[in-house]
Tab-separated table of C-alpha atoms in Angstrom:
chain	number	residue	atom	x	y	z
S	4	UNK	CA	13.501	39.499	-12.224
S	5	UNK	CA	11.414	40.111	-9.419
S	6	UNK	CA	10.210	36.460	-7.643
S	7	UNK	CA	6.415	35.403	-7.595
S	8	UNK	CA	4.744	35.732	-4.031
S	9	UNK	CA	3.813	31.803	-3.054
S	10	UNK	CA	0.805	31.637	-0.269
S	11	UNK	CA	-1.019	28.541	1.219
S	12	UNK	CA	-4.422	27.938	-0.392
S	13	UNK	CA	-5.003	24.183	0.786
S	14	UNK	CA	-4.319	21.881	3.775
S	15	UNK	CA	-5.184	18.072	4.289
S	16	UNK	CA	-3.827	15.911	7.248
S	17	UNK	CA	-3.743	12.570	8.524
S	18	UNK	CA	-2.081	11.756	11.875
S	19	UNK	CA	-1.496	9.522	14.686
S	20	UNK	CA	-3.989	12.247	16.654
S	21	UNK	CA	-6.199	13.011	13.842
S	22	UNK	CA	-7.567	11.908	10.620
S	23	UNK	CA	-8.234	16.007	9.410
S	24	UNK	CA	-7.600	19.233	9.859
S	25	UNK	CA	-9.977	20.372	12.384
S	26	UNK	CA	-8.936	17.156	14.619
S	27	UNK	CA	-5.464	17.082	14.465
S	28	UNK	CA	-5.399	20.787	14.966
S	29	UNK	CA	-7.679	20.244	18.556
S	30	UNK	CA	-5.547	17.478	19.503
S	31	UNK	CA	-2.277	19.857	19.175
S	32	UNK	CA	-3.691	22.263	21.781
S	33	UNK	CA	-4.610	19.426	23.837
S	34	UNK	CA	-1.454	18.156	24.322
S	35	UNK	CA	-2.757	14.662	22.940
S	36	UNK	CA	-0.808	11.676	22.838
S	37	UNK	CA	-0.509	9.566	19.672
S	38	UNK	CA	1.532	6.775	21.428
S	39	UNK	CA	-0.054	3.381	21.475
S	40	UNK	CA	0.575	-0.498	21.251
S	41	UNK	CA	1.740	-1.367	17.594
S	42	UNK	CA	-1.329	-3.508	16.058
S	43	UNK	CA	0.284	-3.714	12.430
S	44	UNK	CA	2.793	-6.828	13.321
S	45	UNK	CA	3.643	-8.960	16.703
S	46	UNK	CA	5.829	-7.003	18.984
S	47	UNK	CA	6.706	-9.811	20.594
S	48	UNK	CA	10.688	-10.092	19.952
S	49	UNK	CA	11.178	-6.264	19.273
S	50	UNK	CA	12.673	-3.700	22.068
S	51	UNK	CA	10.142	-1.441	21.283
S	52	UNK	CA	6.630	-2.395	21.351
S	53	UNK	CA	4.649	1.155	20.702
S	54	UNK	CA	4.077	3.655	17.973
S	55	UNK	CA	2.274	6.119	17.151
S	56	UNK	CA	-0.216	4.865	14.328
S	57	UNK	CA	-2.934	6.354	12.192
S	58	UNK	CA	-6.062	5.554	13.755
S	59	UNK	CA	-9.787	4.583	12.003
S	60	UNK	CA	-8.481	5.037	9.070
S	61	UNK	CA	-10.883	3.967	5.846
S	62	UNK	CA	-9.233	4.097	2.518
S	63	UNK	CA	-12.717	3.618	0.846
S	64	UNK	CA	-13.368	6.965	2.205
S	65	UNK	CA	-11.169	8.275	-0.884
S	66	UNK	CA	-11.061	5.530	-3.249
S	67	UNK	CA	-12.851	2.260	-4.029
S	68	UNK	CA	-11.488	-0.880	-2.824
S	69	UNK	CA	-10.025	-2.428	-5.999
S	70	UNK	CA	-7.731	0.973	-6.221
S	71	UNK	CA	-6.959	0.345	-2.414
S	72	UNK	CA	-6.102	-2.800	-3.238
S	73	UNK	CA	-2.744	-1.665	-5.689
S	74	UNK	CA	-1.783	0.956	-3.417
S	75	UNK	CA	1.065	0.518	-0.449
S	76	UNK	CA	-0.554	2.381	2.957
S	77	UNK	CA	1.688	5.552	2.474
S	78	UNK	CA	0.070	6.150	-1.178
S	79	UNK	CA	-3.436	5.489	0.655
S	80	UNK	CA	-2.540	8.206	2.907
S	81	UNK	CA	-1.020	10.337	0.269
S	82	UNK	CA	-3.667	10.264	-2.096
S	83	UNK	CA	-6.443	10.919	1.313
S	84	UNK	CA	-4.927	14.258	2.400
S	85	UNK	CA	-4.744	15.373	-1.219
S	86	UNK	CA	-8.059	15.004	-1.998
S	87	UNK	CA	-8.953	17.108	1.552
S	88	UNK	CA	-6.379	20.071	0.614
S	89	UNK	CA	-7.712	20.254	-2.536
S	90	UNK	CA	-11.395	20.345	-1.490
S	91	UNK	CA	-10.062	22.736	1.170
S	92	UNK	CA	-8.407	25.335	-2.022
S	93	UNK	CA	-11.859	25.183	-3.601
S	94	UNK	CA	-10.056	24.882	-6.572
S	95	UNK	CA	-12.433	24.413	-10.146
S	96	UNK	CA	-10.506	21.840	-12.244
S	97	UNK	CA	-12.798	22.768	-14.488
S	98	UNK	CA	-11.419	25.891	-14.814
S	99	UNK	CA	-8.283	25.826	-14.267
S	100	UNK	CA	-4.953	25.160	-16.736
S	101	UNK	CA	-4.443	21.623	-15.637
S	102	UNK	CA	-0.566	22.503	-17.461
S	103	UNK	CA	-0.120	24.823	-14.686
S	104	UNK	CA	-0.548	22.448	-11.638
S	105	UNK	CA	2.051	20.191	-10.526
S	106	UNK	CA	2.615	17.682	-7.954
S	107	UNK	CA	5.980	17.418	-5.529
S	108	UNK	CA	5.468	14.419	-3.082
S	109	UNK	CA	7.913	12.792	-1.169
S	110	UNK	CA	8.343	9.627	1.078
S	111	UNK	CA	11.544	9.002	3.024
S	112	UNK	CA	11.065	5.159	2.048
S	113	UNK	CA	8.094	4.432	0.369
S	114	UNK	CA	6.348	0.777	0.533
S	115	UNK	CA	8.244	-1.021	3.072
S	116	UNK	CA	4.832	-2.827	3.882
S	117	UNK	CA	4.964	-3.801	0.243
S	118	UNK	CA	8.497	-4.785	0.069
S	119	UNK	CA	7.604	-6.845	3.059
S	120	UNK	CA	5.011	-8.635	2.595
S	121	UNK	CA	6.308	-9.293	-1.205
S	122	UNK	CA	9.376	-10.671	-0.011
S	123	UNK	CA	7.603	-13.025	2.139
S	124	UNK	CA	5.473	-14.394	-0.377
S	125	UNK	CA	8.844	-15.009	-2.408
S	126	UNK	CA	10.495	-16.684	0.411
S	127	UNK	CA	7.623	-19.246	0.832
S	128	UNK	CA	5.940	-19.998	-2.186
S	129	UNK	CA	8.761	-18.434	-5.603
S	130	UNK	CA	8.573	-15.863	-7.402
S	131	UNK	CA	5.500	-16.263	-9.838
S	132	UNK	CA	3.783	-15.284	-6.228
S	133	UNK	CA	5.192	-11.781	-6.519
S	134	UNK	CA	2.691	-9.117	-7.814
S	135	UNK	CA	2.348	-7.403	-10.793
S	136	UNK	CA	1.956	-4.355	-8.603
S	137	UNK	CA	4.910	-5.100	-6.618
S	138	UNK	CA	7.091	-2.281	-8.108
S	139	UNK	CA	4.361	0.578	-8.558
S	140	UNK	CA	3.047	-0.236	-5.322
S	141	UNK	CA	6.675	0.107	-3.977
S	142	UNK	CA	8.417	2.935	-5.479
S	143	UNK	CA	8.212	6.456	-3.926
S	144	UNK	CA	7.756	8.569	-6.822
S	145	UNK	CA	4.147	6.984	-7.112
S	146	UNK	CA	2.287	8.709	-4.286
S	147	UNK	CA	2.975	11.774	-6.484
S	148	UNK	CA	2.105	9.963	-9.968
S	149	UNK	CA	-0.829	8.845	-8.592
S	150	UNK	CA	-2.089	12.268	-7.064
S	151	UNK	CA	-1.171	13.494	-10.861
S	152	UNK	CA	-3.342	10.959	-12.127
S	153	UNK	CA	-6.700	10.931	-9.809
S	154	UNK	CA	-6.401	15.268	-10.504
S	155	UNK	CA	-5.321	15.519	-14.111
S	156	UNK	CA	-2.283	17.656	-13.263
S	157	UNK	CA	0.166	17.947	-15.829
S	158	UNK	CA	2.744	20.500	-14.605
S	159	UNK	CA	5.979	19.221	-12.847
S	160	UNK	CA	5.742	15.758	-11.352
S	161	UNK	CA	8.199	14.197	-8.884
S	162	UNK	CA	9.269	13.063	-6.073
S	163	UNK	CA	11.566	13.907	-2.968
S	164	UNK	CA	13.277	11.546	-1.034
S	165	UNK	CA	15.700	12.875	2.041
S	166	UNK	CA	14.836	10.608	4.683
S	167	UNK	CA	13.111	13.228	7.585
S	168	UNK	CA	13.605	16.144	5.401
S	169	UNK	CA	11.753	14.749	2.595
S	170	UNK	CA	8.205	16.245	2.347
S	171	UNK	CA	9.992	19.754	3.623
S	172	UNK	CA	12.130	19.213	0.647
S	173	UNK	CA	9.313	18.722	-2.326
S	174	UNK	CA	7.356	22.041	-0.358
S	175	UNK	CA	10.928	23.837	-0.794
S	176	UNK	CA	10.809	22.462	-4.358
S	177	UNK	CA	7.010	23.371	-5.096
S	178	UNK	CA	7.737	26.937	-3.979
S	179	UNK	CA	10.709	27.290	-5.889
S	180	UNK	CA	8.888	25.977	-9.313
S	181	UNK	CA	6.138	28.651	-8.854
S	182	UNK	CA	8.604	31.320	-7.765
S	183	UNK	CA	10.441	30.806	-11.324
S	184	UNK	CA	7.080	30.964	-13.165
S	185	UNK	CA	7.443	27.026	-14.106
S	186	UNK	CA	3.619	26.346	-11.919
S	187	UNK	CA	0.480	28.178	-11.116
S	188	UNK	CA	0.077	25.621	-8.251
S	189	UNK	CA	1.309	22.827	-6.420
S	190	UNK	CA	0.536	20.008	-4.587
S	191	UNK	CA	2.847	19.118	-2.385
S	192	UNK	CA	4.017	17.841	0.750
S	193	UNK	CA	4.859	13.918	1.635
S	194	UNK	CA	3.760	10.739	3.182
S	195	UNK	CA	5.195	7.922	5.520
S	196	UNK	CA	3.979	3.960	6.442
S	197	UNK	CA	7.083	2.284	7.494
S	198	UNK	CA	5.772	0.818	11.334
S	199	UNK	CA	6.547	-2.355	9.731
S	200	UNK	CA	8.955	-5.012	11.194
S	201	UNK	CA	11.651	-4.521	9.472
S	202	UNK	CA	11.817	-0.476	10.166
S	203	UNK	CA	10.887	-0.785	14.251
S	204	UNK	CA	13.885	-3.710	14.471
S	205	UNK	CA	16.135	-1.576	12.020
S	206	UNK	CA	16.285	1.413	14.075
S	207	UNK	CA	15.913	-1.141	17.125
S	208	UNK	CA	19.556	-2.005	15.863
S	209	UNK	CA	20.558	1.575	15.554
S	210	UNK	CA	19.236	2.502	19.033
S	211	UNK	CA	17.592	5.082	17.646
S	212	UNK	CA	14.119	4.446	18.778
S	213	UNK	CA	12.697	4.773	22.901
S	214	UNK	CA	11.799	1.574	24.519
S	215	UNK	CA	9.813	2.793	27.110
S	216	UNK	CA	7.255	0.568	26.600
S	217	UNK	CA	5.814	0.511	29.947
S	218	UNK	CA	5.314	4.281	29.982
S	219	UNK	CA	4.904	5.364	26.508
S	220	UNK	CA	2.720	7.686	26.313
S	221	UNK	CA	5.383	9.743	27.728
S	222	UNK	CA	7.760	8.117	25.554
S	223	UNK	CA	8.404	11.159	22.919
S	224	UNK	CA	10.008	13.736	25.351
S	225	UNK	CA	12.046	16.313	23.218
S	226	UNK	CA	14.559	18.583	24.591
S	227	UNK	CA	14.162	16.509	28.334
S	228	UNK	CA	17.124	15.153	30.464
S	229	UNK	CA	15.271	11.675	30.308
S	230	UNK	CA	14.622	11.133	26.189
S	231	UNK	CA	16.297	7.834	25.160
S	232	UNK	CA	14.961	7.832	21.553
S	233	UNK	CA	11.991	9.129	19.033
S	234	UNK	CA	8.531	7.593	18.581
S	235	UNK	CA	7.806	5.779	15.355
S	236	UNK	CA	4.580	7.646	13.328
S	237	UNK	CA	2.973	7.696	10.847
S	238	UNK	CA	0.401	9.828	8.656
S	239	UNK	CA	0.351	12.635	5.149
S	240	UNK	CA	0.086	15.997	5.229
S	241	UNK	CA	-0.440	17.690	2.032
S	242	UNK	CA	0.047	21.586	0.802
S	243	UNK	CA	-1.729	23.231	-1.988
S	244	UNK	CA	0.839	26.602	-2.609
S	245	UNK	CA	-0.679	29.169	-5.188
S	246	UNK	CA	0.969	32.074	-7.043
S	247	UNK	CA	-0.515	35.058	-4.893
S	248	UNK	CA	-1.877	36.200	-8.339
S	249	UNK	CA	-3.341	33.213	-9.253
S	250	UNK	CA	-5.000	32.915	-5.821
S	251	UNK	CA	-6.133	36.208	-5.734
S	252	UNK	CA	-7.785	36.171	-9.111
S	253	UNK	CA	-10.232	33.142	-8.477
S	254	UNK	CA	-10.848	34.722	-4.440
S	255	UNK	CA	-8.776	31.979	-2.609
S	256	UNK	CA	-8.921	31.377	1.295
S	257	UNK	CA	-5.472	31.969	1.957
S	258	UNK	CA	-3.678	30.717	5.366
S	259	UNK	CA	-0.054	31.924	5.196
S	260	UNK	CA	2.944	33.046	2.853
S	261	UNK	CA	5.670	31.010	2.125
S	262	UNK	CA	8.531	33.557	2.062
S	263	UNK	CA	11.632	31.633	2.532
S	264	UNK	CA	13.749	28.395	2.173
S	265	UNK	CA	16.931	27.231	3.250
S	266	UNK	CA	18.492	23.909	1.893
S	267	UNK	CA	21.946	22.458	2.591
S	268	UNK	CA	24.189	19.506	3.699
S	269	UNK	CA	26.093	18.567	6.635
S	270	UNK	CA	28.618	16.710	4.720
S	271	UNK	CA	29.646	15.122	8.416
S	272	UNK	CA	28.031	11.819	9.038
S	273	UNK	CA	25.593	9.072	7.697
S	274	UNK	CA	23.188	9.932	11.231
S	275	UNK	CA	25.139	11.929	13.066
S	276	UNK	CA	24.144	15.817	12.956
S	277	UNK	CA	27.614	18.206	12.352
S	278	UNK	CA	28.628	18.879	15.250
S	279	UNK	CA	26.796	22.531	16.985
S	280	UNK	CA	24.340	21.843	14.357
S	281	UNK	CA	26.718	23.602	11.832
S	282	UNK	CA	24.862	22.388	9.129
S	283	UNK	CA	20.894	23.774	10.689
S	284	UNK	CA	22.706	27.162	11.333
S	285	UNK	CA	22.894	27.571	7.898
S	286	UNK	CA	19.656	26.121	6.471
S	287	UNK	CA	17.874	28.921	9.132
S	288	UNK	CA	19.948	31.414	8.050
S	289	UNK	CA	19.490	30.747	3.902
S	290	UNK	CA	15.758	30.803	4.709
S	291	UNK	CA	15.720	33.777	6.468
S	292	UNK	CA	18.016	35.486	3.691
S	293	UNK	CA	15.639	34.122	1.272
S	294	UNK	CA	13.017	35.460	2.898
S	295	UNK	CA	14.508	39.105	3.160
S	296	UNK	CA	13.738	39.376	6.945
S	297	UNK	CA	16.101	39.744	9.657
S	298	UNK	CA	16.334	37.093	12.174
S	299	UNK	CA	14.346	39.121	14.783
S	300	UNK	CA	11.560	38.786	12.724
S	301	UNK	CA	11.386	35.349	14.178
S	302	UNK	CA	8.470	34.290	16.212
S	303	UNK	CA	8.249	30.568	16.236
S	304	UNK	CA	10.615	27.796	15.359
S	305	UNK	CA	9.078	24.472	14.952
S	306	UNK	CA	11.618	22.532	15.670
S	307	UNK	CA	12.700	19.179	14.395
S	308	UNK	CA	12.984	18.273	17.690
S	309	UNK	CA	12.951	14.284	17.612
S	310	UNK	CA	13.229	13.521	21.502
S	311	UNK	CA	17.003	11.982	20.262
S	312	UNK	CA	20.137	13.215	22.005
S	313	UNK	CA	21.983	14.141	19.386
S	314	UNK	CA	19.425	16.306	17.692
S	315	UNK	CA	18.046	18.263	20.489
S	316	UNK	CA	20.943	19.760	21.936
S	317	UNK	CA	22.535	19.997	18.367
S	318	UNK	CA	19.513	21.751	17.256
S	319	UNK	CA	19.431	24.251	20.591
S	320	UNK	CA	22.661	24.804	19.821
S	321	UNK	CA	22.057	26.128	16.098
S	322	UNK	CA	19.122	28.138	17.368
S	323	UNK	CA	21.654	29.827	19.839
S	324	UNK	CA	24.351	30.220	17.696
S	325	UNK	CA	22.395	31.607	14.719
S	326	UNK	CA	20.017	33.931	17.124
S	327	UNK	CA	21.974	35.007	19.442
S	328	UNK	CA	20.048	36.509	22.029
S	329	UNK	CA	16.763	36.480	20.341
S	330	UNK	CA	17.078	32.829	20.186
S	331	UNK	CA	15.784	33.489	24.411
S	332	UNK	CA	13.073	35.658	22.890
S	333	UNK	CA	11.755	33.382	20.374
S	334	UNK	CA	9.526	30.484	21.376
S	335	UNK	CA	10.410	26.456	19.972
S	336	UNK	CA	8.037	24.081	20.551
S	337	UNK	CA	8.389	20.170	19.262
S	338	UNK	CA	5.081	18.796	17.673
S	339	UNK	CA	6.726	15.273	18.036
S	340	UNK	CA	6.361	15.042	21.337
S	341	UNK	CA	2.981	14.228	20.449
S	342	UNK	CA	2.364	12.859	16.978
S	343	UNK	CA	5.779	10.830	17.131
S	344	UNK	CA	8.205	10.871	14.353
S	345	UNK	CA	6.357	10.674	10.651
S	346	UNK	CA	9.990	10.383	9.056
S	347	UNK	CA	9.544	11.619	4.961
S	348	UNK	CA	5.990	13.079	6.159
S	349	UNK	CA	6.864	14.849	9.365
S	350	UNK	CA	7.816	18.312	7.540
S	351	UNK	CA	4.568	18.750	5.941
S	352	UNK	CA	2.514	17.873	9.445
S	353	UNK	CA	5.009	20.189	10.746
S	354	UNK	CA	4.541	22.763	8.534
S	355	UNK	CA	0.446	22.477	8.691
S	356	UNK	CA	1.363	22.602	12.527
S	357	UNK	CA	3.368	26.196	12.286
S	358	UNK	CA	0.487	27.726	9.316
S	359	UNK	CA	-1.960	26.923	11.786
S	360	UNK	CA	-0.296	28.424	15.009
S	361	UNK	CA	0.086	31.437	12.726
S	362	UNK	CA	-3.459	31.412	11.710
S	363	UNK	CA	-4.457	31.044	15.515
S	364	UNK	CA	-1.642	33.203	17.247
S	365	UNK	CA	-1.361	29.857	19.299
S	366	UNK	CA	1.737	27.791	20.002
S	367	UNK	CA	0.965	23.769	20.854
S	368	UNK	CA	2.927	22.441	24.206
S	369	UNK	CA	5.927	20.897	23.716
S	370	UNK	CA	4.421	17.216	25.917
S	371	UNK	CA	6.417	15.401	28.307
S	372	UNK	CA	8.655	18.473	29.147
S	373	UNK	CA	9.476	17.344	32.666
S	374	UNK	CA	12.943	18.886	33.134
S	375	UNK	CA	14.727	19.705	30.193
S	376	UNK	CA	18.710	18.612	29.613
S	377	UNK	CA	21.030	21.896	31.219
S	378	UNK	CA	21.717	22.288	27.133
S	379	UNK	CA	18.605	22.745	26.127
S	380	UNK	CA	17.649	25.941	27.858
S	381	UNK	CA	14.807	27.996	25.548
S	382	UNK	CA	11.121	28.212	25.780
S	383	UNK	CA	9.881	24.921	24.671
S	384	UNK	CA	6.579	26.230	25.316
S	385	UNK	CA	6.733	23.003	27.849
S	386	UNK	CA	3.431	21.159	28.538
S	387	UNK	CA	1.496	24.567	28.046
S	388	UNK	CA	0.046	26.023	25.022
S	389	UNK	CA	1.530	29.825	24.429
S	390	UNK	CA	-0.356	32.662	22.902
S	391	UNK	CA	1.453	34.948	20.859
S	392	UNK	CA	1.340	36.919	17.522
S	393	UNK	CA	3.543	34.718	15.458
S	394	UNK	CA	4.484	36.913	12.392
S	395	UNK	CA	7.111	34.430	10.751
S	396	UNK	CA	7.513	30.715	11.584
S	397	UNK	CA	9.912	28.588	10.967
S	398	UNK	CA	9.821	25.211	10.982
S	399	UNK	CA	13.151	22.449	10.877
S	400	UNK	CA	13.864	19.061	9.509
S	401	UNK	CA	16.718	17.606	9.450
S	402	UNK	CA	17.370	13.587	7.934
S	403	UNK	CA	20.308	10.977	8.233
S	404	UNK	CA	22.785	11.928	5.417
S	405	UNK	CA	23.253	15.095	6.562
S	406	UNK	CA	19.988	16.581	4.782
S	407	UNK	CA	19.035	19.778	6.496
S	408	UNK	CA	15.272	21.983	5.369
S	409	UNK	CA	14.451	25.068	6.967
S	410	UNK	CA	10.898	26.626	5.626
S	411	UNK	CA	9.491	30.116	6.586
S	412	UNK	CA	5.920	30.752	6.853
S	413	UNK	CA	4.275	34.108	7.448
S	414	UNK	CA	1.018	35.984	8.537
S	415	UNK	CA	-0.517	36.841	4.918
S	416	UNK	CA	-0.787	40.842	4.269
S	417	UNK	CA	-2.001	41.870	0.591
């Protein structure tokens, strides 16, 4: 059975360095900076006092205030950048076989504002102070029950939950369900609110996080000799993928192909990546086997590039050992360094990101590239934007538990 071509047909966004597409897009090229103070909680007694944090942000821009009111931020967010990609498809739900549109939307963990704040009302005034909305306004699954709802979509529902490799998880999964002939469409993609307390002193604990707090702006330095940890973010990002035919038929805008995907497990360590990045070798090259291309073909990695030790030269190291010498030819450049690290949402930013450089035959700057480690040695496209042709992207994530998502992405030709 021959497989059912999947293209892009609808983008929404909502960043640390923009609240849409057209401004997060300018802010890439820029090189702009979504590090800032953390306003959501006192700092005071935490190593690490910055983040990078959705700015201006209106919820009553998507949804009246009594709806606000029983969602957690990360549905907020979700249900924001869904309603702009599917604006963006110019999709008629009048017309359309509402059957034949599902949602796939992920959050690596969900209300932890809720859970929070909740808890806290428990501690100090019992548990008849909990709120009936506790649990829906909690759970992770109901970013994409709720996008289900507010559209009318009643093809597969779910979510993904893989800690960093979430929201590239539920596109993998969206793809896949319209591939098989199970969708039309899909919305899909994830969402993350977790610069909470609890989250900035939790990986506090695990050392995971930078604490240059005096400098951080610069804090979120992938692939450099200096990085001591990734920057907190948060934000949506939200893909509308269409059956080519399906697209075609109703005269879609269409931004990219998805072509290929490549899912596995490191079976190593709970945050630990395998050692050589054993386990991303194989996620790039299942994606570019499902894509039918030869690794040449490569123009662009997106990395996952978190401005952590481990992962940047274990990542370099995959891209070496899978490409060879065209890993030298390619160019990998780590959006991070400047919206920060949205956790379950950073694949779908990240994957707006690489559609977008395709669109644009432009690469964003890798920020804060001063002088990279002597093991990371490839063209970061460091603190410069690069234009090139980018026929097929490829863009990383990778989460603790070993959870590894490569996507491809390619210039659409009919």
């Amino acid at each position: 059975m021959s497989k059912r071509r999947v293209v892009v047909t609808g983008l929404g966004v909502l960043t640390p360095i923009g609240n849409n597409l057209h401004d997060y897009w300018e802010a890439l090229k820029a090189g702009k900076s979504g590090a800032c103070p953390i306003s959501k909680f006192d700092t005071e007694r935490f190593d690490t006092k910055f983040a990078c944090e959705v700015q201006n942000f209106d919820p009553q821009d998507f949804m009246d205030r009594k709806e606000a009111r029983r969602m957690d931020n990360f549905t907020q967010y979700a249900m924001a950048t869904a309603q702009m990609a599917m604006d963006d498809s110019k999709i008629d739900l009048e017309k359309v076989d509402h059957e034949r549109i599902g949602v796939v939307y992920g959050s690596g963990i969900g209300g932890m504002d809720t859970f929070e704040t909740q808890h806290t009302a428990f501690m100090e005034h019992g548990p008849k102070r909990i709120s009936p909305f506790f649990v829906p306004m909690m759970i992770s699954d109901i970013a994409a029950g709720q996008i289900s709802i507010r559209f009318r979509l009643k093809g597969p529902n779910y979510a993904t939950t893989s800690a960093c490799a979430t929201s590239s998880h539920a596109i993998a999964d969206a793809f896949i369900l319209i591939q098989r002939g199970s969708a039309d469409v899909m919305v899909c993609g994830g969402s993350e609110s977790s610069i909470t307390p609890m989250a900035i002193g939790g990986f506090n604990s695990a050392r995971a996080l930078s604490t240059w707090n005096d400098r951080m702006e610069i804090a979120s330095r992938p692939f450099d000799k200096d990085r001591n940890g990734f920057v907190m973010g948060e934000g949506s990002g939200t893909l509308i993928l269409e059956d080519y035919d399906h697209a075609i038929a109703r005269g879609a805008q269409i931004y990219a192909e998805i072509s290929g995907v490549g899912l596995t497990g490191d079976a190593y360590h709970l945050t630990a990546p395998a050692p050589g990045g054993e386990g991303a070798v194989r996620s790039m090259r299942e994606a570019v086997r499902d894509a039918g291309i030869e690794l040449t073909d490569i123009d662009y990695i997106n990395a996952h590039g978190t401005s952590t030790e481990l992962n940047d030269a274990n990542e370099t190291a995959a891209i070496k050992t899978l490409f060879g010498d065209h890993a030298y030819n390619l160019v990998v450049s780590s959006t991070k360094s400047m919206t920060g690290h949205l956790l379950g949402a950073a694949g779908a930013i990240e994957s707006i990101a690489s559609i977008l450089s395709i669109k644009n035959s432009l690469i964003p700057p890798t920020i804060n590239l001063d002088e990279p480690s002597p093991e990371c040695d490839l063209n970061y496209s460091a603190k410069k934007i690069t234009e090139k042709e980018i026929k097929f992207a490829l863009s990383n994530t990778f989460g603790f538990g070993g959870h590894n998502a490569s996507l491809i992405f390619n210039k659409f030709e009919e």
